[in-house]
Short mmCIF file of C-alpha atoms in Angstrom, two decimals:
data_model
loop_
_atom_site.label_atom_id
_atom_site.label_comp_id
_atom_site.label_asym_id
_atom_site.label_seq_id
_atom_site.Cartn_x
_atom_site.Cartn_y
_atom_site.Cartn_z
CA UNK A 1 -9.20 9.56 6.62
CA UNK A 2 -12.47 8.12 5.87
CA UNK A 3 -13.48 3.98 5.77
CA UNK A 4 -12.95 3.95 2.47
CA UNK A 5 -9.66 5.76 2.16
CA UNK A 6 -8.70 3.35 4.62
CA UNK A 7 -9.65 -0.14 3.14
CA UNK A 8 -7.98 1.04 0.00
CA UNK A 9 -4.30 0.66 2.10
CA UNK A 10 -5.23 -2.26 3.44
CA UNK A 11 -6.61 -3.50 -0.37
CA UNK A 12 -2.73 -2.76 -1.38
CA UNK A 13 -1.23 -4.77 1.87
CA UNK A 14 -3.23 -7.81 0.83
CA UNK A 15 -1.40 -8.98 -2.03
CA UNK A 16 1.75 -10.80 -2.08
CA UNK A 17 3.04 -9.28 -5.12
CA UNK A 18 2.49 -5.83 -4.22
CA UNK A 19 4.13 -6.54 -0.74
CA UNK A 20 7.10 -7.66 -3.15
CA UNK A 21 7.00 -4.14 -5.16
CA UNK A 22 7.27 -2.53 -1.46
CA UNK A 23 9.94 -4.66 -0.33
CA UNK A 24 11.99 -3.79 -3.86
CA UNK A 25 11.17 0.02 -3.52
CA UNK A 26 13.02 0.04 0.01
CA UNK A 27 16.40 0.55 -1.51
CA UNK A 28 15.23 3.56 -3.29
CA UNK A 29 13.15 4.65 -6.57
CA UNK A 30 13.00 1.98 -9.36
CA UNK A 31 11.32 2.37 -13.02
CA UNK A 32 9.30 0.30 -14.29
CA UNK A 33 11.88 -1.66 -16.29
CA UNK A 34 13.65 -2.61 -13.35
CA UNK A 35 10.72 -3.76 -11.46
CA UNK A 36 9.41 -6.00 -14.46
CA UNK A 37 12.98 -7.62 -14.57
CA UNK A 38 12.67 -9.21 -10.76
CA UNK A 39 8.91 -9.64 -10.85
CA UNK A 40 7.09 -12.39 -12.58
CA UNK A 41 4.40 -10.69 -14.55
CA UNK A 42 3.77 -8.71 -17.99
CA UNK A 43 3.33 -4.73 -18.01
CA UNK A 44 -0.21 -4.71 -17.54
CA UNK A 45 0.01 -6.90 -14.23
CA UNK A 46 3.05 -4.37 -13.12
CA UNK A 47 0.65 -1.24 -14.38
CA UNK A 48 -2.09 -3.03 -12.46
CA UNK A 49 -0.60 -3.12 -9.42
CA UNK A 50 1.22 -0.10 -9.48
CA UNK A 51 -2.27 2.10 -9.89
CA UNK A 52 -3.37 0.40 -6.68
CA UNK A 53 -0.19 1.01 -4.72
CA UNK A 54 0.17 4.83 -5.75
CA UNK A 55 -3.79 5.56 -5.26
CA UNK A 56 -3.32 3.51 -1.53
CA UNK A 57 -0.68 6.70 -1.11
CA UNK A 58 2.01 3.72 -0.53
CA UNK A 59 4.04 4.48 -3.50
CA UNK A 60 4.86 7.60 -5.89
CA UNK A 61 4.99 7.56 -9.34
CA UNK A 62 7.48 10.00 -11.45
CA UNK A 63 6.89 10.44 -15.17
CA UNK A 64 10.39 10.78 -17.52
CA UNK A 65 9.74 10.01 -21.05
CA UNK A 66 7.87 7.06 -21.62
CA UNK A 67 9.02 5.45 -18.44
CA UNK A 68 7.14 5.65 -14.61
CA UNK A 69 9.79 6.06 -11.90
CA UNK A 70 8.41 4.68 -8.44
CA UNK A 71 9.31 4.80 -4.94
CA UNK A 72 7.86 4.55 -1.18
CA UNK A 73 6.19 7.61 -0.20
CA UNK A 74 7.03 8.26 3.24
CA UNK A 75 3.40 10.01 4.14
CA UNK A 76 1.47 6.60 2.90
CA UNK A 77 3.88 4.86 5.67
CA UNK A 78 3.03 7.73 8.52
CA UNK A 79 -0.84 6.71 7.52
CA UNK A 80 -0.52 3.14 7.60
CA UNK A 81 0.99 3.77 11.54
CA UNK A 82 -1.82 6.21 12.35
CA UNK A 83 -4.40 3.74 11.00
CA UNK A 84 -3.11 0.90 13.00
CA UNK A 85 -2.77 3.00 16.06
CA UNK A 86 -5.86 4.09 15.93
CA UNK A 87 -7.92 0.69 15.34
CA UNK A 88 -5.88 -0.44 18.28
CA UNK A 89 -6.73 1.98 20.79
CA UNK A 90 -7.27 0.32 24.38
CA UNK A 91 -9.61 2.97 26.19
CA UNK A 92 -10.26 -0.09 28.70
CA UNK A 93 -13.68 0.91 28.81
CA UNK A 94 -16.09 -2.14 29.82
CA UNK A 95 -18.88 -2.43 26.94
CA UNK A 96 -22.05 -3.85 28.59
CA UNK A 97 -23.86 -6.67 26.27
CA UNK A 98 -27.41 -5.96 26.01
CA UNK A 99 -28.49 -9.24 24.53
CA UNK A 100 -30.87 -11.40 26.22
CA UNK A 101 -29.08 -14.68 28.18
#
């Protein structure tokens, strides 16, 4: 996963109301109806924010008629966890400053 792949996911963390979408997506798919009728906002804001959540990889979108379907995709969380991991690594290896004191 490259830099930019990366601050993408953490682009979709960083808003409150998409944290929101997540948090209503944990008890399973949801269209787009459903998820305008406990959020705050108009379509477009929902559309908004849904594009950034499914091209993070944090949420899927399924198409039936004229209505999205959306729920958490499981891989996007598995990234997320690698991600962390992996900015977090301790290697306890002593980095010697070479500035001037």
């Amino acid at each position: 996963m490259d830099n930019k792949e990366i601050a993408n996911i953490f682009k979709a963390l960083s808003d409150e109301r998409r944290i929101k979408i997540l948090n209503l997506l944990q008890d399973g798919e949801l269209c787009a109806c459903n998820l305008l009728e406990r959020l705050d906002m108009v379509q477009s804001g929902l559309s908004y924010h849904m594009k950034i959540l499914v091209e993070s990889n944090l949420v899927v979108c399924r198409n039936e008629g004229k209505w999205s379907h959306y729920s958490l995709n499981m891989e996007g969380k598995e990234s997320v966890k690698k991600i962390l991991d992996s900015l977090f690594i301790n290697n306890n290896t002593e980095i010697k400053c070479n500035c001037k004191k």
